[in-house]
């Protein structure tokens, strides 16, 4: 059975299920979404207009038993960055889509003004369109419960909350988590694109799917075993992440002077202890939560968790370092439980927790909220953003637009996207990734923190320029390929340190498809994806001058190391010399 | 006496008065501001940061007795467009600066956070810095009165209101009018740049200045006489404009189907009669206003006016077609007096009336206000924009940002700047100017309405593509040169129709400076200015994909002619083939 391209047209309310063209056959995940967007979307189109397309594609290995292969990619022209966007997620959708034979789902067109919101139901044979006036104004938890009941839980669910309906830049697309509640296609306003097409919710039938047919099951099993072992034996993916979740990074970055604090004014926070991974793990253990939880079936890292409140009641899950940082040292909240409540609220509304947190960090500079006022921040999200008050619209536009509206100069964004939890002046390899990534400031696009701070894949001094361009380039190329497999970003740790890991990954792909790819082919795939994305961005009107960090980082020195961002334009532009 | 470059540094609170470098000698107005900005401002800098510069330069003929030569140019990197900006104004400042020997005033640097606002006083020998805490939160009329009293009226005054203090994109820089109250460097957020540098107000000494020394006074007098005659004999500059002001255009554009109505949904408005120039002239006559008024000493067109209310009390002056259009057919206000009240309010606050009106047009689509609700619109400007409430911040960001925050697709901007009063689908030459101008959507940059609608300089069918690129190109080149002389844009009408007019203009320049320029030199100057501006914009990150009209105009047909915007990207890009 060959996987199919499902195409839904929201102008004509029609669908088609087609064979994939030959040139898309070997692609999945980010490689496929970016290829489709680049091939079919006019780079100059309005991202919320009828000519943008929203594309979902499970990874090449999604649906198989390969460890950590359950990530689904979502792509479009981004209303936040004005460029191409890929945002991938764990949860249940990748495996279900892959098993149903959906290689990609392309949503195109746009209904007329005043059209209702729709629920799309994807089955093997067809796409059903249901107007859902009853779900308008509802948020994700309610939509999820509604759909799980309607389909007796045999379904993947992707949905948007009210911010997506209002086409806010903060809006993400939520996906059902295997055990907790939700995961998110977080960044780049993909929820706004879905909202613009008047799609409130997509469900994918999980009853009629088949198991994936492997070209070489024996070889697959063998490679998979090796791959899993490399994940488990790596000290970061095998120990650090399972024990403390991604939040293990608070203390590490604070120690390194690279924990952005007070809207990127300092690199170290005096209250880091209150929100760090160790504190979080203690709370979880004391309150009967779960320190290890996989974001998708088949995950062996289990960096997610279930976080309960002081009374032992469920508070949130998928409680990540970047979220905790954004509301912690950046916006000043010292109470981890308060941040957990905000995290759960953001899941429900469907807003990107990084962009929201960075926005609330700059909102302090705008005079909208005081540093550390967690109650007020909760209230702004619940009663302003979710309801689209004027202040909610301002915050819903994200960091870059708050900066524009309040005439601020210290705006930590690249290509309009808020900068995540790693201070680029003090973790310079990460700064190169923020500057040059086709995605805007995106920590996952080339996680140089690994080699700058975690000594994974060698060591490059985080405070010096030397070696950072090539480090970020190699990581971005590898990541683009990994994002195509359906693997989570953390497989990078063994991939960087253990040659057996890459071999096993390539072997699994070959065993899945009957191909004979080499490691070089994977590298070439990564390069091709980056170049495809870059070409789209250039046609969309982005230029090398968008491959820059904010100007203030060049003249404002960051404590405690008192470092500035000192790359020349020429050095940054040399990133693309490959 | 050679004219000097006055340089004010707001970081160090210091100034210098220097000889102009040789390459700036033959320049004035836009030619000089754009040359200085391009030479001294990093195109990638933050427009509201310490590395932007705000430059004022009177025109080459400003301060002389040449008719209509009293325009002052202001330039900077624009926070609205992200590109270079020149915005020129009538009023008293150009002549006073020129006579004092100020060839250009360059304001650079930026005080530390928390610094007070300053008043700068420019005299022949020095620049004085006065902190003015007492003027913070005050608007232009009050600042103007304060300064006129302080200097016994012997002074030019440039100031910003509260929107400028708040660094809003709408903020302009106001200049004392010779008879009415204020004129404005309207477009591109120049007031925000001034606010970012903590300059509330600039005064220029008008006591110690000298009359301009002419190289050849006799030749000047002779050429000036001819030039004035061509202005007076032209039917538009000699009759139409004096009789009805610029607002003569309401009926003309409505008739042509090119009067943008309901946020650019239609090209004709059923209530045009209520707000047209003829109605306005009747009101003025009946109420004891003044139909003819010059915006600067030496104006022979006198297209400005004093508009009184029904009781005969002063309401506003400098009441332009583009303002009346923006709040009239575009935002729906049918009552001319209501628009006049809004106009006076906007002068006081110091906001660009075009950008504000276009923003309120799209605010209807955003659900912020109902079409035609003049009371509410007045209130939004007075109590939200002026006070910087959240809703005021949204509107203060201008059309483009309202579109972003509300996820709207029908956003009539180019390069982020709101589109003035001429529907580009129905006046296609004007559309080419909007698309390609280095300034964003700017009607004055190349006023193809002249040849598309007013039969000035020949006739090019406004509904067809043929001939529009070359028409707009020639007009933009001529305008860039005219903007350097200190002449107002309306000298274009005789320049287009009467060869004597251009000869006389060139003769005046030669007689002023002792040069021997030809008409070709003037054309070459215009081309050089455009290319300098374009090069800055490209380095700032703008690209050919910014030389486009909004996508919706390509697929949405405009009544009554049912025309779309049908230029290809290649055709638009060919604009720059010179």
PDB file of N, CA, C and O in Angstrom, chain B residues 235-279:
ATOM      1  N   UNK B 235      -4.234  75.564 -15.355  1.00  0.00           N
ATOM      2  CA  UNK B 235      -5.627  75.499 -14.871  1.00  0.00           C
ATOM      3  C   UNK B 235      -5.764  74.822 -13.509  1.00  0.00           C
ATOM      4  O   UNK B 235      -6.675  75.157 -12.747  1.00  0.00           O
ATOM      5  N   UNK B 236      -4.879  73.895 -13.199  1.00  0.00           N
ATOM      6  CA  UNK B 236      -5.023  73.211 -11.911  1.00  0.00           C
ATOM      7  C   UNK B 236      -4.410  74.038 -10.778  1.00  0.00           C
ATOM      8  O   UNK B 236      -5.073  74.381  -9.810  1.00  0.00           O
ATOM      9  N   UNK B 237      -3.122  74.399 -10.943  1.00  0.00           N
ATOM     10  CA  UNK B 237      -2.474  75.162  -9.869  1.00  0.00           C
ATOM     11  C   UNK B 237      -2.970  76.607  -9.835  1.00  0.00           C
ATOM     12  O   UNK B 237      -2.920  77.258  -8.792  1.00  0.00           O
ATOM     13  N   UNK B 238      -3.471  77.089 -10.977  1.00  0.00           N
ATOM     14  CA  UNK B 238      -3.915  78.480 -11.025  1.00  0.00           C
ATOM     15  C   UNK B 238      -5.386  78.681 -10.700  1.00  0.00           C
ATOM     16  O   UNK B 238      -5.792  79.747 -10.251  1.00  0.00           O
ATOM     17  N   UNK B 239      -6.204  77.631 -10.915  1.00  0.00           N
ATOM     18  CA  UNK B 239      -7.644  77.814 -10.694  1.00  0.00           C
ATOM     19  C   UNK B 239      -8.266  76.768  -9.768  1.00  0.00           C
ATOM     20  O   UNK B 239      -8.842  77.096  -8.731  1.00  0.00           O
ATOM     21  N   UNK B 240      -8.135  75.483 -10.136  1.00  0.00           N
ATOM     22  CA  UNK B 240      -8.817  74.425  -9.373  1.00  0.00           C
ATOM     23  C   UNK B 240      -8.391  74.390  -7.915  1.00  0.00           C
ATOM     24  O   UNK B 240      -9.213  74.396  -7.004  1.00  0.00           O
ATOM     25  N   UNK B 241      -7.091  74.370  -7.690  1.00  0.00           N
ATOM     26  CA  UNK B 241      -6.587  74.269  -6.318  1.00  0.00           C
ATOM     27  C   UNK B 241      -6.921  75.498  -5.469  1.00  0.00           C
ATOM     28  O   UNK B 241      -7.378  75.359  -4.336  1.00  0.00           O
ATOM     29  N   UNK B 242      -6.714  76.714  -6.008  1.00  0.00           N
ATOM     30  CA  UNK B 242      -7.099  77.880  -5.197  1.00  0.00           C
ATOM     31  C   UNK B 242      -8.592  77.909  -4.871  1.00  0.00           C
ATOM     32  O   UNK B 242      -8.980  78.291  -3.766  1.00  0.00           O
ATOM     33  N   UNK B 243      -9.428  77.499  -5.818  1.00  0.00           N
ATOM     34  CA  UNK B 243     -10.871  77.625  -5.608  1.00  0.00           C
ATOM     35  C   UNK B 243     -11.404  76.631  -4.583  1.00  0.00           C
ATOM     36  O   UNK B 243     -12.205  76.981  -3.716  1.00  0.00           O
ATOM     37  N   UNK B 244     -10.955  75.387  -4.682  1.00  0.00           N
ATOM     38  CA  UNK B 244     -11.564  74.353  -3.841  1.00  0.00           C
ATOM     39  C   UNK B 244     -10.559  73.633  -2.942  1.00  0.00           C
ATOM     40  O   UNK B 244     -10.921  72.712  -2.231  1.00  0.00           O
ATOM     41  N   UNK B 245      -9.302  74.040  -3.005  1.00  0.00           N
ATOM     42  CA  UNK B 245      -8.289  73.309  -2.252  1.00  0.00           C
ATOM     43  C   UNK B 245      -8.090  71.932  -2.859  1.00  0.00           C
ATOM     44  O   UNK B 245      -8.664  71.605  -3.904  1.00  0.00           O
ATOM     45  N   UNK B 246      -7.287  71.130  -2.207  1.00  0.00           N
ATOM     46  CA  UNK B 246      -7.043  69.784  -2.737  1.00  0.00           C
ATOM     47  C   UNK B 246      -8.326  68.960  -2.740  1.00  0.00           C
ATOM     48  O   UNK B 246      -8.454  67.984  -3.469  1.00  0.00           O
ATOM     49  N   UNK B 247      -9.287  69.388  -1.932  1.00  0.00           N
ATOM     50  CA  UNK B 247     -10.527  68.633  -1.811  1.00  0.00           C
ATOM     51  C   UNK B 247     -11.389  68.692  -3.074  1.00  0.00           C
ATOM     52  O   UNK B 247     -12.394  68.006  -3.187  1.00  0.00           O
ATOM     53  N   UNK B 248     -10.946  69.499  -4.046  1.00  0.00           N
ATOM     54  CA  UNK B 248     -11.556  69.441  -5.369  1.00  0.00           C
ATOM     55  C   UNK B 248     -11.548  67.997  -5.890  1.00  0.00           C
ATOM     56  O   UNK B 248     -12.326  67.618  -6.766  1.00  0.00           O
ATOM     57  N   UNK B 249     -10.694  67.171  -5.330  1.00  0.00           N
ATOM     58  CA  UNK B 249     -10.504  65.820  -5.866  1.00  0.00           C
ATOM     59  C   UNK B 249     -11.604  64.835  -5.479  1.00  0.00           C
ATOM     60  O   UNK B 249     -11.742  63.794  -6.120  1.00  0.00           O
ATOM     61  N   UNK B 250     -12.385  65.122  -4.458  1.00  0.00           N
ATOM     62  CA  UNK B 250     -13.416  64.147  -4.052  1.00  0.00           C
ATOM     63  C   UNK B 250     -14.336  63.827  -5.224  1.00  0.00           C
ATOM     64  O   UNK B 250     -14.510  62.660  -5.596  1.00  0.00           O
ATOM     65  N   UNK B 251     -14.907  64.844  -5.814  1.00  0.00           N
ATOM     66  CA  UNK B 251     -15.832  64.587  -6.924  1.00  0.00           C
ATOM     67  C   UNK B 251     -15.127  63.999  -8.137  1.00  0.00           C
ATOM     68  O   UNK B 251     -15.674  63.136  -8.826  1.00  0.00           O
ATOM     69  N   UNK B 252     -13.918  64.470  -8.372  1.00  0.00           N
ATOM     70  CA  UNK B 252     -13.183  63.982  -9.546  1.00  0.00           C
ATOM     71  C   UNK B 252     -12.871  62.483  -9.408  1.00  0.00           C
ATOM     72  O   UNK B 252     -13.109  61.694 -10.319  1.00  0.00           O
ATOM     73  N   UNK B 253     -12.371  62.101  -8.246  1.00  0.00           N
ATOM     74  CA  UNK B 253     -12.036  60.679  -8.043  1.00  0.00           C
ATOM     75  C   UNK B 253     -13.296  59.818  -7.960  1.00  0.00           C
ATOM     76  O   UNK B 253     -13.321  58.677  -8.441  1.00  0.00           O
ATOM     77  N   UNK B 254     -14.342  60.367  -7.369  1.00  0.00           N
ATOM     78  CA  UNK B 254     -15.591  59.609  -7.268  1.00  0.00           C
ATOM     79  C   UNK B 254     -16.138  59.330  -8.669  1.00  0.00           C
ATOM     80  O   UNK B 254     -16.522  58.197  -8.984  1.00  0.00           O
ATOM     81  N   UNK B 255     -16.121  60.363  -9.480  1.00  0.00           N
ATOM     82  CA  UNK B 255     -16.563  60.229 -10.869  1.00  0.00           C
ATOM     83  C   UNK B 255     -15.736  59.170 -11.603  1.00  0.00           C
ATOM     84  O   UNK B 255     -16.262  58.350 -12.356  1.00  0.00           O
ATOM     85  N   UNK B 256     -14.443  59.171 -11.331  1.00  0.00           N
ATOM     86  CA  UNK B 256     -13.532  58.239 -12.016  1.00  0.00           C
ATOM     87  C   UNK B 256     -13.619  56.817 -11.460  1.00  0.00           C
ATOM     88  O   UNK B 256     -12.984  55.893 -11.982  1.00  0.00           O
ATOM     89  N   UNK B 257     -14.392  56.637 -10.400  1.00  0.00           N
ATOM     90  CA  UNK B 257     -14.477  55.298  -9.789  1.00  0.00           C
ATOM     91  C   UNK B 257     -13.204  54.925  -9.054  1.00  0.00           C
ATOM     92  O   UNK B 257     -12.905  53.751  -8.858  1.00  0.00           O
ATOM     93  N   UNK B 258     -12.460  55.935  -8.626  1.00  0.00           N
ATOM     94  CA  UNK B 258     -11.178  55.679  -7.968  1.00  0.00           C
ATOM     95  C   UNK B 258     -11.116  56.247  -6.560  1.00  0.00           C
ATOM     96  O   UNK B 258     -10.024  56.449  -6.032  1.00  0.00           O
ATOM     97  N   UNK B 259     -12.304  56.501  -5.956  1.00  0.00           N
ATOM     98  CA  UNK B 259     -12.357  57.022  -4.588  1.00  0.00           C
ATOM     99  C   UNK B 259     -12.489  55.819  -3.640  1.00  0.00           C
ATOM    100  O   UNK B 259     -13.564  55.238  -3.515  1.00  0.00           O
ATOM    101  N   UNK B 260     -11.410  55.433  -2.973  1.00  0.00           N
ATOM    102  CA  UNK B 260     -11.490  54.208  -2.165  1.00  0.00           C
ATOM    103  C   UNK B 260     -12.565  54.339  -1.082  1.00  0.00           C
ATOM    104  O   UNK B 260     -12.598  55.329  -0.354  1.00  0.00           O
ATOM    105  N   UNK B 261     -13.404  53.345  -1.035  1.00  0.00           N
ATOM    106  CA  UNK B 261     -14.582  53.404  -0.175  1.00  0.00           C
ATOM    107  C   UNK B 261     -14.669  52.132   0.656  1.00  0.00           C
ATOM    108  O   UNK B 261     -14.411  51.044   0.146  1.00  0.00           O
ATOM    109  N   UNK B 262     -15.041  52.279   1.935  1.00  0.00           N
ATOM    110  CA  UNK B 262     -15.166  51.141   2.854  1.00  0.00           C
ATOM    111  C   UNK B 262     -13.909  50.257   2.829  1.00  0.00           C
ATOM    112  O   UNK B 262     -13.952  49.097   2.436  1.00  0.00           O
ATOM    113  N   UNK B 263     -12.804  50.861   3.278  1.00  0.00           N
ATOM    114  CA  UNK B 263     -11.530  50.143   3.293  1.00  0.00           C
ATOM    115  C   UNK B 263     -11.225  49.460   1.960  1.00  0.00           C
ATOM    116  O   UNK B 263     -10.932  48.268   1.898  1.00  0.00           O
ATOM    117  N   UNK B 264     -11.303  50.235   0.894  1.00  0.00           N
ATOM    118  CA  UNK B 264     -10.889  49.783  -0.440  1.00  0.00           C
ATOM    119  C   UNK B 264     -11.747  48.624  -0.970  1.00  0.00           C
ATOM    120  O   UNK B 264     -11.245  47.737  -1.626  1.00  0.00           O
ATOM    121  N   UNK B 265     -13.049  48.703  -0.680  1.00  0.00           N
ATOM    122  CA  UNK B 265     -13.966  47.693  -1.234  1.00  0.00           C
ATOM    123  C   UNK B 265     -14.635  48.167  -2.513  1.00  0.00           C
ATOM    124  O   UNK B 265     -15.028  47.354  -3.347  1.00  0.00           O
ATOM    125  N   UNK B 266     -14.815  49.491  -2.632  1.00  0.00           N
ATOM    126  CA  UNK B 266     -15.451  50.054  -3.816  1.00  0.00           C
ATOM    127  C   UNK B 266     -14.710  51.316  -4.234  1.00  0.00           C
ATOM    128  O   UNK B 266     -13.950  51.863  -3.440  1.00  0.00           O
ATOM    129  N   UNK B 267     -14.991  51.768  -5.449  1.00  0.00           N
ATOM    130  CA  UNK B 267     -14.302  52.957  -5.955  1.00  0.00           C
ATOM    131  C   UNK B 267     -15.211  54.175  -6.063  1.00  0.00           C
ATOM    132  O   UNK B 267     -14.817  55.200  -6.624  1.00  0.00           O
ATOM    133  N   UNK B 268     -16.407  54.055  -5.548  1.00  0.00           N
ATOM    134  CA  UNK B 268     -17.351  55.181  -5.629  1.00  0.00           C
ATOM    135  C   UNK B 268     -18.207  55.180  -4.360  1.00  0.00           C
ATOM    136  O   UNK B 268     -18.595  54.126  -3.866  1.00  0.00           O
ATOM    137  N   UNK B 269     -18.507  56.393  -3.878  1.00  0.00           N
ATOM    138  CA  UNK B 269     -19.234  56.516  -2.611  1.00  0.00           C
ATOM    139  C   UNK B 269     -20.508  57.321  -2.820  1.00  0.00           C
ATOM    140  O   UNK B 269     -20.473  58.418  -3.400  1.00  0.00           O
ATOM    141  N   UNK B 270     -21.616  56.803  -2.317  1.00  0.00           N
ATOM    142  CA  UNK B 270     -22.904  57.452  -2.554  1.00  0.00           C
ATOM    143  C   UNK B 270     -23.046  58.785  -1.811  1.00  0.00           C
ATOM    144  O   UNK B 270     -23.934  59.567  -2.115  1.00  0.00           O
ATOM    145  N   UNK B 271     -22.155  59.042  -0.840  1.00  0.00           N
ATOM    146  CA  UNK B 271     -22.291  60.274  -0.047  1.00  0.00           C
ATOM    147  C   UNK B 271     -21.179  61.290  -0.336  1.00  0.00           C
ATOM    148  O   UNK B 271     -20.935  62.187   0.467  1.00  0.00           O
ATOM    149  N   UNK B 272     -20.510  61.130  -1.486  1.00  0.00           N
ATOM    150  CA  UNK B 272     -19.368  61.993  -1.793  1.00  0.00           C
ATOM    151  C   UNK B 272     -19.743  63.476  -1.750  1.00  0.00           C
ATOM    152  O   UNK B 272     -18.955  64.313  -1.287  1.00  0.00           O
ATOM    153  N   UNK B 273     -20.921  63.774  -2.212  1.00  0.00           N
ATOM    154  CA  UNK B 273     -21.413  65.155  -2.229  1.00  0.00           C
ATOM    155  C   UNK B 273     -21.259  65.850  -0.868  1.00  0.00           C
ATOM    156  O   UNK B 273     -20.925  67.035  -0.787  1.00  0.00           O
ATOM    157  N   UNK B 274     -21.494  65.089   0.203  1.00  0.00           N
ATOM    158  CA  UNK B 274     -21.451  65.675   1.558  1.00  0.00           C
ATOM    159  C   UNK B 274     -20.084  66.215   1.943  1.00  0.00           C
ATOM    160  O   UNK B 274     -19.986  67.083   2.806  1.00  0.00           O
ATOM    161  N   UNK B 275     -19.035  65.651   1.354  1.00  0.00           N
ATOM    162  CA  UNK B 275     -17.692  66.001   1.840  1.00  0.00           C
ATOM    163  C   UNK B 275     -16.822  66.644   0.759  1.00  0.00           C
ATOM    164  O   UNK B 275     -15.647  66.900   0.998  1.00  0.00           O
ATOM    165  N   UNK B 276     -17.415  66.906  -0.414  1.00  0.00           N
ATOM    166  CA  UNK B 276     -16.583  67.314  -1.550  1.00  0.00           C
ATOM    167  C   UNK B 276     -16.093  68.759  -1.419  1.00  0.00           C
ATOM    168  O   UNK B 276     -16.545  69.531  -0.569  1.00  0.00           O
ATOM    169  N   UNK B 277     -15.175  69.127  -2.291  1.00  0.00           N
ATOM    170  CA  UNK B 277     -14.567  70.458  -2.264  1.00  0.00           C
ATOM    171  C   UNK B 277     -15.570  71.571  -2.465  1.00  0.00           C
ATOM    172  O   UNK B 277     -15.457  72.652  -1.867  1.00  0.00           O
ATOM    173  N   UNK B 278     -16.568  71.312  -3.305  1.00  0.00           N
ATOM    174  CA  UNK B 278     -17.577  72.329  -3.576  1.00  0.00           C
ATOM    175  C   UNK B 278     -18.384  72.607  -2.301  1.00  0.00           C
ATOM    176  O   UNK B 278     -18.642  73.766  -1.943  1.00  0.00           O
ATOM    177  N   UNK B 279     -18.764  71.539  -1.598  1.00  0.00           N
ATOM    178  CA  UNK B 279     -19.477  71.699  -0.329  1.00  0.00           C
ATOM    179  C   UNK B 279     -18.600  72.448   0.672  1.00  0.00           C
ATOM    180  O   UNK B 279     -19.055  73.346   1.383  1.00  0.00           O
TER     181      UNK B 279
END
